[in-house]
């Protein structure tokens, strides 16, 4: 999946729930992201973390692990059941997600996807709001093609914080690049705190799993040191 | 009885350890030798019979260090739940469960306030959206009429009255208070004032810790 | 088991394939325990055990009570191993789950029924007064093998515990407060330590100290408790796939060496705690001067 590097991201300050943010609410174009809410004339925080801005978008960053589904995000899920015309998928959110049989490339009423309970998939959140079970799709809505979504074969799943997944996806952390210089592996990064990874041998898969797990708490120079130790 | 080694209005050393267990959010909070671990799981799946259509179901379990949970622990559960229900934005998580478990690790007095503070930190650690945070502290009025804040067990055993207060960070409004024993109105308001000042200190400590962990 | 913690087919296949090559996900050997950290204190009888990411807290307390009428010369020992939703998400408090019953039974067999603690020594006045020892085991975090961790916590807590000293002169019973006379340790006959094995496929693949993921795909398990006299106190193989006699004997030999390793760790922890206690008393003496 192609992802462009976001515009310059600056940390403003540490905030706690209930703190007010001194921004002029009348300034047009200000967008409030997760963790911020407008109450009348003031903006207050609902999460503890770093208040971050990128352009005129503000949000609060923290290290939470629990996923709240958002439309458009890509997730790694596990088929947990089969309903009438859909699969039930566990994506780590409060409610199991729904993946309709028709939400696959070239799917028709006669041509059903062949997934079983326990299979891993990479999907896109088609619809999410707090009152309904989230809905997934295994195709790109722009061109109705699979585009990398669908069943994930073999490999292993790493569970981590949502923020780490973001850092992996935007390559804010160099660990994937550094590790890729030592051995071949592939990853599918879900915004739901789940990263699917695979390599050629079991030993390598286990290695990639443990390295990515450790690298969550490391900065780029520490990542470099970790990978250098492996190459030896 | 050995006299207290610190001034009457000084709370013990606060120590906070986030991510103490592997849950959505958790924290160990200590006032000196009183320690409580709180774990928060959620928003997660809720049983149909407990489901609320428009908001999250908040469940609190309080486990004492010694013995099976009794009525006192059930009271603590009710108090913690009421306190956090007023600050958690539960309407953002309808038909879900936010499960909070408090386990006493060490008991040297002021346990309820320790538990409330641990819960507050664990909720922030889990990223549960709240409109404010609750901080709590207790004090006693001893036989000489002196007010001692953040009492140890041996001080509580010989106290005339024991008061626990929980405040909200932003408005410093009183979220919860519980008093036992014999006391005058004057003493009560003095306790309230002293605890309010201590609450600010706790908030500062929490803010410092969050800052430290994120950098 | 909550839906979120269930394993995908991919993960199950990987773990089994790994075991066939002798590889475990966290890099240890099939006969390796995870890192074990035991912290005793600050009060007597408090033990915090970390076995990998599995965390257990045990607290021993005592009170004076009337002995049971059918055992007038003995004190009492009770174990409380209630599971908590902190370690077990989705647990309904109040109703003991299958796992809770199993943990409770194994620990009772190993520690209580096997008379690890000398209960006759807990009697103060026959038929009238005796010490009742309570061991509360709290499960904080579950990453597999809570039984071994709980056993280590309970045994180390009991070894570290001190009860108030008692003087009996004729009819007069004096229980000395701990600040007047040093409390005394419990009389412990032997210290059983549990070692859990998990079996996979048709019994050819096995591991020691299974992690949570390994527990989820195991086809059978066996728990062996061995004490410091090299005696097997408990051998529990409840259901699961059938095992060869040879496997059981091999496992018990391995368990014996593992138990030695664990016992060493407990001794180190007790020595550390004593060191800390000594330094604290010295500090207090200096300050009070």
XYZ file of C-alpha atoms in Angstrom:
736
model
C 0.000 0.000 0.000
C 1.354 3.381 -0.894
C 1.449 5.939 1.877
C 2.799 9.438 1.537
C 4.756 10.977 4.384
C 2.471 13.366 6.277
C 3.255 17.055 6.520
C 5.519 18.233 9.319
C 4.226 16.928 12.650
C 5.009 18.965 15.752
C 4.428 18.095 19.361
C 2.861 20.997 21.210
C 2.633 19.901 24.845
C 1.578 17.144 27.248
C -2.125 17.194 28.060
C -4.433 15.448 30.503
C -8.190 14.914 30.123
C -9.980 18.109 31.052
C -7.139 20.443 30.011
C -8.193 23.340 27.786
C -6.271 24.072 24.645
C -5.781 27.725 23.833
C -6.775 27.889 20.197
C -8.920 30.463 18.559
C -12.077 28.516 17.718
C -13.147 31.098 15.172
C -10.081 30.480 12.980
C -11.404 28.665 9.914
C -10.012 25.306 8.856
C -8.988 23.949 12.261
C -9.723 20.237 12.429
C -9.916 18.404 15.734
C -8.732 14.809 15.744
C -8.937 12.063 18.369
C -8.741 13.191 21.958
C -10.042 16.742 21.422
C -13.533 18.083 21.736
C -15.144 21.457 21.306
C -17.285 22.634 24.196
C -18.865 25.951 23.313
C -16.064 28.456 22.861
C -13.209 26.334 24.127
C -11.429 23.185 23.108
C -10.670 20.581 25.747
C -8.791 17.284 25.795
C -10.342 13.916 26.555
C -7.177 11.827 26.538
C -3.774 11.958 28.209
C -0.829 12.269 25.865
C 0.942 14.642 23.514
C -1.052 17.367 21.807
C 0.204 17.217 18.223
C -0.444 19.391 15.221
C 0.122 18.888 11.545
C -0.836 21.947 9.571
C -4.219 22.933 10.954
C -5.104 19.469 12.250
C -4.739 18.891 15.982
C -4.976 15.636 17.896
C -3.762 13.834 21.021
C -1.253 11.010 20.674
C -0.913 8.306 23.279
C 0.188 4.671 23.603
C -3.196 3.003 23.845
C -3.718 -0.552 22.628
C -7.500 -0.694 22.294
C -8.736 -0.125 18.734
C -11.761 2.059 17.993
C -12.686 1.443 14.320
C -12.544 4.348 11.861
C -13.822 4.295 8.289
C -11.059 3.929 5.730
C -8.428 2.358 7.977
C -6.709 -0.893 7.017
C -6.824 -3.696 9.560
C -5.580 -7.243 10.146
C -8.453 -9.450 11.290
C -9.170 -13.063 12.204
C -12.315 -14.804 10.944
C -14.202 -15.758 14.098
C -17.509 -16.924 12.662
C -19.797 -17.287 9.678
C -23.197 -15.688 9.492
C -25.888 -15.832 6.792
C -24.197 -13.782 4.099
C -21.151 -12.557 5.969
C -18.144 -13.490 8.081
C -17.635 -12.324 11.655
C -14.131 -10.904 12.027
C -12.198 -10.127 15.198
C -10.270 -6.881 14.738
C -9.715 -6.144 18.407
C -12.540 -3.649 18.694
C -15.383 -3.906 21.215
C -17.680 -5.504 18.631
C -16.819 -8.202 16.109
C -16.777 -6.790 12.587
C -18.898 -7.928 9.652
C -17.331 -8.886 6.323
C -20.001 -9.536 3.676
C -19.338 -12.366 1.188
C -19.829 -9.872 -1.635
C -17.111 -7.502 -0.390
C -14.400 -9.292 -2.375
C -13.100 -8.811 -5.895
C -15.214 -10.666 -8.479
C -17.596 -11.928 -5.828
C -21.081 -12.871 -6.940
C -23.954 -14.720 -5.306
C -22.659 -17.914 -6.925
C -18.948 -17.190 -6.476
C -18.331 -17.056 -2.715
C -14.965 -16.442 -1.037
C -13.367 -19.501 0.484
C -12.378 -18.432 3.988
C -12.513 -20.524 7.165
C -12.756 -19.711 10.844
C -9.255 -18.930 12.078
C -8.009 -17.448 8.803
C -6.253 -14.076 8.827
C -7.269 -11.317 6.454
C -6.147 -7.818 5.532
C -9.176 -5.607 5.005
C -10.431 -2.052 4.840
C -12.963 -0.626 7.286
C -15.899 0.254 5.077
C -18.167 1.604 7.768
C -17.601 2.406 11.420
C -19.507 4.338 14.004
C -20.007 3.954 17.694
C -23.531 2.572 17.494
C -23.046 -0.203 14.944
C -20.833 -3.218 14.462
C -17.994 -2.214 12.120
C -18.140 -3.398 8.504
C -15.129 -4.488 6.481
C -14.404 -4.986 2.805
C -11.595 -6.843 1.045
C -11.407 -4.548 -1.935
C -10.474 -1.008 -2.830
C -13.707 0.967 -3.237
C -12.133 3.193 -5.898
C -11.541 0.434 -8.437
C -13.246 -2.634 -6.912
C -10.008 -4.586 -7.105
C -8.429 -6.653 -4.292
C -5.320 -4.438 -4.198
C -3.551 -6.459 -1.526
C -6.608 -7.083 0.652
C -7.733 -10.647 1.334
C -6.402 -13.764 2.991
C -2.951 -13.732 4.585
C -1.111 -17.041 4.252
C 1.116 -18.395 7.011
C 3.234 -16.047 9.082
C 2.615 -14.694 12.555
C 0.708 -11.826 14.147
C 2.247 -9.292 16.514
C -0.040 -7.335 18.826
C 1.182 -3.850 19.695
C 0.046 -0.311 20.463
C -1.847 1.679 17.823
C 0.872 4.320 17.796
C 3.563 1.737 16.916
C 1.527 0.620 13.900
C 1.375 4.242 12.762
C 5.132 4.607 13.170
C 5.725 1.431 11.156
C 3.344 2.493 8.394
C 4.716 6.005 7.960
C 8.250 4.710 8.431
C 8.817 7.122 11.291
C 10.658 4.165 12.802
C 13.473 2.725 10.671
C 13.179 -0.818 12.007
C 11.601 -2.323 8.873
C 14.179 -0.729 6.621
C 17.067 -1.775 8.880
C 15.797 -5.336 9.327
C 15.179 -5.635 5.586
C 18.899 -5.187 5.018
C 19.614 -8.305 7.052
C 16.876 -10.679 5.916
C 13.855 -10.860 3.645
C 10.433 -10.590 5.190
C 7.032 -9.090 4.491
C 4.583 -7.269 6.735
C 0.971 -6.177 6.556
C 0.385 -3.440 9.078
C -3.082 -3.049 10.542
C -4.116 0.210 12.170
C -5.826 -1.944 14.803
C -2.643 -2.752 16.673
C -1.986 -5.958 14.749
C 0.943 -6.547 12.416
C 1.090 -9.663 10.245
C 4.617 -10.738 9.346
C 6.112 -13.579 7.361
C 9.462 -14.802 6.111
C 11.006 -17.833 4.400
C 11.822 -20.025 7.405
C 10.279 -20.506 10.839
C 13.490 -19.329 12.439
C 13.327 -16.090 10.456
C 9.654 -15.530 11.217
C 10.380 -15.958 14.918
C 13.307 -13.538 14.589
C 11.282 -10.858 12.819
C 8.498 -11.273 15.398
C 10.831 -10.784 18.346
C 12.747 -7.895 16.750
C 9.585 -5.973 15.856
C 8.248 -6.650 19.360
C 11.369 -5.248 21.011
C 11.667 -2.297 18.625
C 8.382 -0.805 19.860
C 10.166 0.777 22.796
C 13.331 1.767 20.925
C 14.290 4.881 19.006
C 16.010 4.753 15.619
C 19.590 4.559 16.858
C 18.662 1.814 19.331
C 16.931 -0.051 16.479
C 20.139 0.168 14.476
C 22.106 -1.303 17.382
C 19.569 -4.130 17.747
C 19.753 -5.070 14.066
C 23.552 -4.848 14.049
C 23.636 -7.398 16.859
C 21.622 -9.773 14.654
C 23.774 -9.431 11.601
C 26.705 -10.713 13.638
C 3.188 5.118 69.646
C 6.041 6.477 67.543
C 5.145 9.879 66.180
C 4.860 10.507 62.486
C 8.147 11.186 60.727
C 6.688 13.766 58.353
C 4.729 17.019 58.822
C 0.931 16.671 59.248
C 0.122 18.203 55.871
C 2.683 16.270 53.850
C 1.626 13.254 51.803
C 3.935 10.266 51.470
C 6.114 9.684 48.403
C 3.960 8.956 45.393
C 5.163 6.303 42.997
C 3.407 5.389 39.735
C 4.216 2.469 37.439
C 2.141 2.388 34.250
C 1.617 -0.817 32.202
C 2.098 -2.985 35.277
C 0.106 -5.828 33.667
C -0.758 -6.657 30.056
C -4.168 -5.097 29.654
C -5.566 -2.202 27.628
C -4.472 0.035 30.474
C -2.979 -0.505 33.902
C -1.083 1.307 36.615
C 0.395 0.735 40.052
C -0.132 3.714 42.357
C 1.622 4.040 45.709
C 1.310 6.410 48.636
C 4.428 5.355 50.545
C 3.775 1.725 51.526
C 0.166 1.620 50.332
C -0.051 0.220 46.816
C -2.933 -0.639 44.507
C -2.743 -1.995 40.953
C -5.628 -1.110 38.686
C -6.241 -2.721 35.302
C -8.675 -1.380 32.707
C -9.994 -3.480 29.863
C -12.212 -1.879 27.310
C -14.242 -0.814 25.601
C -14.848 -4.511 25.009
C -17.684 -6.963 24.413
C -20.481 -6.814 26.956
C -22.969 -9.510 27.981
C -26.390 -8.917 26.510
C -28.045 -8.636 29.907
C -25.624 -5.878 30.998
C -25.696 -4.022 27.682
C -26.716 -0.356 27.669
C -27.955 0.980 24.338
C -26.585 4.495 24.688
C -23.463 4.161 26.819
C -20.738 1.924 28.161
C -21.364 -0.409 31.085
C -18.714 0.297 33.689
C -17.865 -2.578 36.007
C -15.518 -2.304 38.963
C -14.035 -5.166 40.957
C -12.070 -4.460 44.121
C -9.889 -7.222 45.513
C -8.419 -6.902 48.996
C -4.927 -8.150 49.815
C -6.097 -10.603 52.453
C -9.240 -12.732 52.474
C -12.236 -12.944 50.185
C -13.973 -9.715 49.154
C -16.518 -8.589 51.748
C -19.026 -5.768 52.176
C -16.309 -3.153 52.639
C -14.821 -4.100 49.290
C -18.228 -4.013 47.623
C -18.631 -0.476 48.987
C -15.266 0.478 47.505
C -16.435 -0.934 44.158
C -19.549 1.185 44.251
C -17.605 4.311 45.224
C -14.964 3.894 42.513
C -17.609 3.177 39.905
C -19.683 6.232 40.800
C -16.601 8.439 40.824
C -15.340 7.378 37.400
C -18.804 7.177 35.839
C -19.068 10.920 36.285
C -15.880 11.597 34.315
C -15.747 8.855 31.657
C -17.442 9.863 28.403
C -19.397 6.628 28.339
C -21.732 7.848 25.590
C -18.840 7.390 23.159
C -18.863 3.646 23.757
C -22.456 2.383 23.640
C -23.103 -1.373 24.072
C -19.626 -2.007 25.425
C -18.045 -2.936 28.740
C -15.261 -1.082 30.483
C -13.976 -3.443 33.149
C -11.917 -2.014 35.980
C -10.157 -4.294 38.470
C -8.341 -2.951 41.530
C -6.023 -5.241 43.465
C -4.529 -4.134 46.769
C -0.812 -4.926 46.735
C 0.219 -3.392 50.055
C -1.970 -1.854 52.724
C -0.663 0.938 54.915
C -3.760 3.120 55.110
C -5.456 5.494 52.650
C -6.333 2.530 50.427
C -9.511 3.893 48.837
C -7.759 7.056 47.667
C -4.846 4.974 46.368
C -7.312 2.847 44.407
C -9.100 5.871 42.924
C -5.800 7.389 41.792
C -4.634 4.069 40.333
C -7.927 3.816 38.444
C -7.567 7.333 37.059
C -4.064 6.632 35.778
C -5.054 3.238 34.336
C -7.979 4.831 32.471
C -5.620 7.402 30.927
C -3.165 4.619 30.115
C -5.949 2.763 28.294
C -6.932 5.835 26.296
C -10.522 5.854 27.570
C -11.905 9.323 26.818
C -12.770 11.333 29.914
C -13.932 14.874 30.398
C -11.846 15.266 33.525
C -9.820 13.188 35.960
C -10.482 12.264 39.578
C -7.793 12.419 42.269
C -8.322 11.371 45.857
C -6.640 11.618 49.230
C -7.625 10.911 52.831
C -6.883 12.480 56.202
C -7.628 11.793 59.851
C -8.360 13.889 62.890
C -6.457 12.321 65.776
C -7.203 12.389 69.505
C -5.390 15.716 69.947
C -7.548 17.325 67.286
C -4.695 17.479 64.783
C -5.337 16.802 61.149
C -2.910 14.317 59.565
C -3.051 13.859 55.822
C -2.429 10.553 54.001
C -2.601 8.511 57.218
C -0.775 5.236 57.807
C -2.583 2.199 59.237
C -1.364 2.714 62.785
C -2.527 6.370 62.689
C -5.977 5.354 61.400
C -6.411 2.794 64.206
C -6.113 5.550 66.823
C -7.993 8.293 64.959
C -11.113 10.139 66.035
C -12.390 10.492 62.468
C -11.279 9.431 58.997
C -12.151 11.350 55.815
C -11.585 10.513 52.160
C -12.166 13.097 49.422
C -12.032 12.829 45.637
C -11.765 15.976 43.510
C -11.998 16.617 39.784
C -8.873 18.167 38.311
C -10.332 21.066 36.368
C -12.972 22.592 38.581
C -11.734 21.056 41.867
C -15.327 20.134 42.464
C -15.966 17.442 45.019
C -16.661 14.155 43.241
C -16.896 12.009 46.325
C -16.408 12.150 50.084
C -16.751 9.674 52.910
C -16.263 10.379 56.597
C -16.395 8.077 59.607
C -16.016 8.870 63.287
C -16.786 11.878 65.501
C -15.907 15.306 64.196
C -17.061 18.922 64.233
C -18.188 20.933 61.243
C -15.086 23.089 61.605
C -12.806 20.064 61.520
C -14.595 18.743 58.450
C -14.071 21.915 56.447
C -10.448 22.127 57.543
C -9.931 18.532 56.339
C -11.577 19.440 53.051
C -9.249 22.409 52.570
C -6.092 20.460 53.411
C -7.068 17.571 51.134
C -7.800 19.975 48.296
C -4.249 21.316 48.469
C -2.829 17.795 48.536
C -4.957 16.887 45.518
C -3.188 19.559 43.481
C 0.138 17.997 44.432
C -1.099 14.599 43.244
C -2.272 16.079 39.936
C 1.137 17.676 39.403
C 2.844 14.366 40.108
C 0.564 12.567 37.631
C 1.213 15.159 34.946
C 4.960 14.868 35.479
C 4.799 11.096 35.181
C 2.782 11.200 31.947
C 5.292 13.656 30.509
C 8.198 11.438 31.559
C 6.724 8.341 29.975
C 5.919 9.929 26.659
C 9.359 11.397 26.010
C -11.187 -17.303 26.550
C -12.069 -13.896 25.116
C -12.375 -13.705 21.326
C -9.473 -11.258 21.122
C -7.017 -13.707 22.637
C -7.938 -16.651 20.408
C -5.229 -17.733 18.000
C -5.539 -17.717 14.210
C -4.858 -20.851 12.185
C -1.656 -19.197 10.929
C -0.332 -18.784 14.462
C -1.309 -22.308 15.533
C 0.440 -23.828 12.514
C 3.542 -21.725 13.066
C 3.890 -22.697 16.708
C 3.496 -26.419 15.929
C 5.939 -26.270 13.000
C 8.355 -24.426 15.243
C 8.080 -27.063 17.956
C 8.805 -29.775 15.385
C 12.133 -28.008 14.807
C 12.644 -27.404 18.513
C 11.986 -23.673 18.166
C 9.744 -21.798 20.600
C 8.384 -18.364 19.746
C 10.256 -16.586 22.542
C 13.514 -18.285 21.610
C 13.841 -20.670 24.576
C 14.515 -24.408 24.492
C 11.692 -26.884 24.994
C 12.981 -27.650 28.470
C 13.595 -24.059 29.545
C 11.624 -22.071 32.056
C 11.081 -18.387 31.368
C 12.954 -15.840 33.441
C 11.849 -16.163 37.065
C 11.891 -13.187 39.437
C 10.789 -13.556 43.069
C 10.434 -10.493 45.289
C 9.792 -11.035 48.999
C 8.615 -8.381 51.439
C 8.420 -5.666 52.556
C 6.057 -7.373 55.030
C 6.693 -10.939 56.133
C 4.814 -13.458 54.023
C 4.421 -11.334 50.902
C 5.771 -12.730 47.654
C 5.534 -11.326 44.132
C 6.493 -13.766 41.362
C 7.129 -12.936 37.707
C 7.473 -16.005 35.467
C 7.990 -14.415 32.055
C 4.909 -12.186 31.774
C 2.825 -14.265 34.185
C 2.577 -12.346 37.457
C 1.276 -13.713 40.758
C 1.123 -12.181 44.247
C 0.830 -14.296 47.409
C 0.166 -12.980 50.918
C 0.241 -15.057 54.082
C -1.669 -13.900 57.150
C -2.555 -15.507 60.451
C -5.169 -15.301 63.145
C -5.973 -17.220 66.292
C -8.969 -19.562 66.128
C -10.505 -22.643 67.681
C -9.146 -25.893 66.192
C -11.527 -28.175 64.293
C -13.245 -30.581 66.705
C -11.958 -33.636 64.852
C -8.378 -32.296 64.860
C -7.931 -30.736 68.305
C -4.125 -30.704 68.203
C -3.680 -29.007 64.887
C -3.747 -25.518 63.462
C -5.364 -24.694 60.108
C -4.024 -23.783 56.705
C -6.304 -22.371 54.007
C -5.437 -21.445 50.437
C -7.439 -18.915 48.471
C -6.761 -18.903 44.730
C -9.712 -16.977 43.356
C -9.094 -15.960 39.753
C -9.586 -12.317 38.891
C -10.703 -10.543 35.705
C -7.413 -8.626 35.873
C -5.567 -11.681 34.589
C -8.531 -13.424 32.979
C -10.545 -11.073 30.806
C -14.183 -11.972 30.479
C -14.264 -13.852 33.767
C -17.515 -13.779 35.680
C -16.651 -13.253 39.327
C -18.611 -15.451 41.705
C -18.730 -18.540 39.531
C -15.530 -20.627 39.727
C -14.377 -21.546 36.239
C -12.895 -24.935 35.340
C -9.416 -23.457 35.413
C -9.950 -21.992 38.870
C -11.030 -25.353 40.249
C -7.973 -27.034 38.723
C -5.535 -24.467 40.147
C -7.169 -24.695 43.526
C -7.030 -28.499 43.606
C -3.391 -28.777 42.501
C -2.174 -26.260 45.067
C -4.236 -27.867 47.820
C -2.816 -31.261 46.989
C 0.747 -30.003 46.799
C 0.787 -27.788 49.869
C -2.087 -28.625 52.172
C -2.841 -32.318 51.755
C 0.851 -33.121 51.518
C 1.386 -31.402 54.859
C 4.120 -29.079 53.658
C 3.491 -26.869 56.691
C 3.647 -28.404 60.168
C 0.092 -27.841 61.392
C 0.661 -29.575 64.715
C 3.228 -26.926 65.539
C 0.496 -24.329 65.042
C -1.524 -25.580 67.998
C -1.360 -23.319 71.058
C -3.745 -24.992 73.512
C -5.343 -28.279 72.439
C -9.082 -27.977 71.734
C -8.988 -24.245 72.509
C -6.538 -22.132 70.545
C -4.539 -22.632 67.383
C -3.068 -20.561 64.592
C -5.059 -20.377 61.375
C -2.785 -19.574 58.452
C -4.329 -18.042 55.317
C -2.547 -17.890 51.991
C -4.165 -15.528 49.485
C -2.917 -15.981 45.934
C -3.744 -13.161 43.518
C -3.322 -13.551 39.774
C -2.260 -10.266 38.204
C -1.264 -11.263 34.688
C -1.712 -14.514 32.751
C 0.784 -15.455 30.065
C 0.441 -19.174 30.699
C 1.400 -21.607 33.453
C -0.276 -19.871 36.371
C -0.068 -23.061 38.428
C 3.739 -23.173 38.632
C 3.891 -19.447 39.312
C 1.205 -19.685 42.027
C 2.989 -22.594 43.703
C 6.298 -20.715 43.757
C 4.555 -17.649 45.174
C 2.738 -19.611 47.886
C 5.782 -21.647 48.958
C 8.131 -18.659 49.026
C 5.562 -16.595 50.932
C 5.107 -19.376 53.505
C 8.878 -19.734 53.873
C 9.217 -15.979 54.406
C 6.287 -15.580 56.803
C 6.665 -14.908 60.539
C 3.875 -15.313 63.077
C 3.737 -13.666 66.506
C 5.525 -15.553 69.270
C 3.387 -17.250 71.925
C 4.136 -18.222 75.549
C 1.902 -20.741 77.319
C 2.324 -21.039 81.104
C -0.321 -23.403 82.526
C -3.636 -21.770 81.610
C -2.078 -18.433 80.666
C -1.595 -17.760 76.991
C 0.370 -14.674 75.970
C 0.568 -13.666 72.336
C 3.495 -11.271 72.046
C 3.012 -8.248 69.753
C 5.544 -8.174 66.936
C 7.173 -4.969 68.145
C 7.876 -6.504 71.564
C 9.191 -9.889 70.612
C 10.506 -11.036 67.246
C 7.942 -13.050 65.304
C 8.823 -16.651 64.523
C 8.856 -18.500 61.167
C 6.504 -21.362 60.369
C 7.776 -24.883 60.691
C 7.892 -26.193 57.134
C 8.356 -29.940 56.608
C 9.084 -29.822 52.912
C 8.700 -27.449 49.974
C 6.889 -28.866 46.920
C 7.409 -27.042 43.624
C 5.203 -27.679 40.580
C 6.482 -28.142 37.039
C 3.963 -28.111 34.206
C 4.432 -29.872 30.874
C 2.314 -29.308 27.771
C 1.973 -31.931 25.002
C 1.195 -31.421 21.321
C 0.277 -33.476 18.246
C 0.375 -37.145 19.305
C 2.544 -36.727 22.385
C 5.893 -36.511 20.565
C 6.143 -32.774 21.013
C 6.255 -31.319 24.487
C 7.440 -28.215 26.340
C 8.080 -27.129 29.890
C 6.457 -23.981 31.305
C 4.019 -23.328 28.428
C 3.228 -19.750 27.439
C -0.387 -18.668 26.937
C -0.221 -19.247 23.182
C 1.255 -22.719 23.701
C -1.427 -23.529 26.282
C -4.122 -22.682 23.762
C -2.981 -25.336 21.283
C -1.859 -28.069 23.659
C -3.558 -31.458 23.406
C -2.662 -32.573 26.933
C -0.742 -31.527 30.013
C 0.898 -32.941 33.100
C 1.821 -31.302 36.381
C 4.510 -32.833 38.597
C 5.269 -31.440 42.050
C 8.574 -32.455 43.635
C 9.822 -31.449 47.071
C 13.265 -30.883 48.534
C 13.555 -34.561 49.494
C 13.264 -35.464 45.790
C 9.847 -37.009 46.410
C 6.995 -36.650 43.928
C 4.174 -34.997 45.873
C 1.688 -34.552 43.054
C 1.446 -36.072 39.614
C -1.590 -34.790 37.810
C -2.447 -35.874 34.328
C -6.114 -35.165 33.931
C -7.426 -36.184 30.540
C -5.808 -35.012 27.331
C -3.949 -37.276 24.957
C -2.510 -40.570 26.223
C 1.182 -40.607 27.163
C 3.787 -43.368 27.157
C 5.112 -44.446 30.538
C 8.613 -43.631 29.310
C 7.575 -40.032 28.613
C 6.220 -39.651 32.131
C 9.450 -40.977 33.663
C 11.581 -38.709 31.458
C 9.452 -35.730 32.403
C 9.731 -36.420 36.114
C 13.526 -36.617 35.818
C 13.522 -33.261 34.028
C 11.113 -31.838 36.587
C 13.513 -32.759 39.398
C 16.319 -30.683 37.861
C 13.967 -27.782 37.171
C 12.753 -27.835 40.765
C 16.359 -27.531 41.977
C 16.756 -24.443 39.822
C 13.543 -22.905 41.188
C 14.482 -23.730 44.760
C 17.810 -21.929 44.306
C 15.922 -18.857 43.119
C 13.670 -18.963 46.169
C 16.704 -19.213 48.478
C 18.286 -16.226 46.725
C 15.085 -14.243 47.167
C 14.923 -15.093 50.881
C 18.574 -14.082 51.296
C 17.934 -10.796 49.450
C 14.903 -10.040 51.595
C 16.885 -10.700 54.760
C 19.624 -8.366 53.516
C 17.112 -5.598 52.783
C 15.486 -6.103 56.197
C 18.865 -5.865 57.922
C 19.763 -2.648 56.077
C 16.369 -1.144 56.908
C 16.747 -1.908 60.629
C 20.242 -0.376 60.618
C 18.903 2.740 58.882
C 16.098 3.064 61.418
C 18.533 2.722 64.320
C 20.724 5.445 62.843
C 17.772 7.791 62.295
C 16.320 7.235 65.750
C 19.663 8.061 67.303
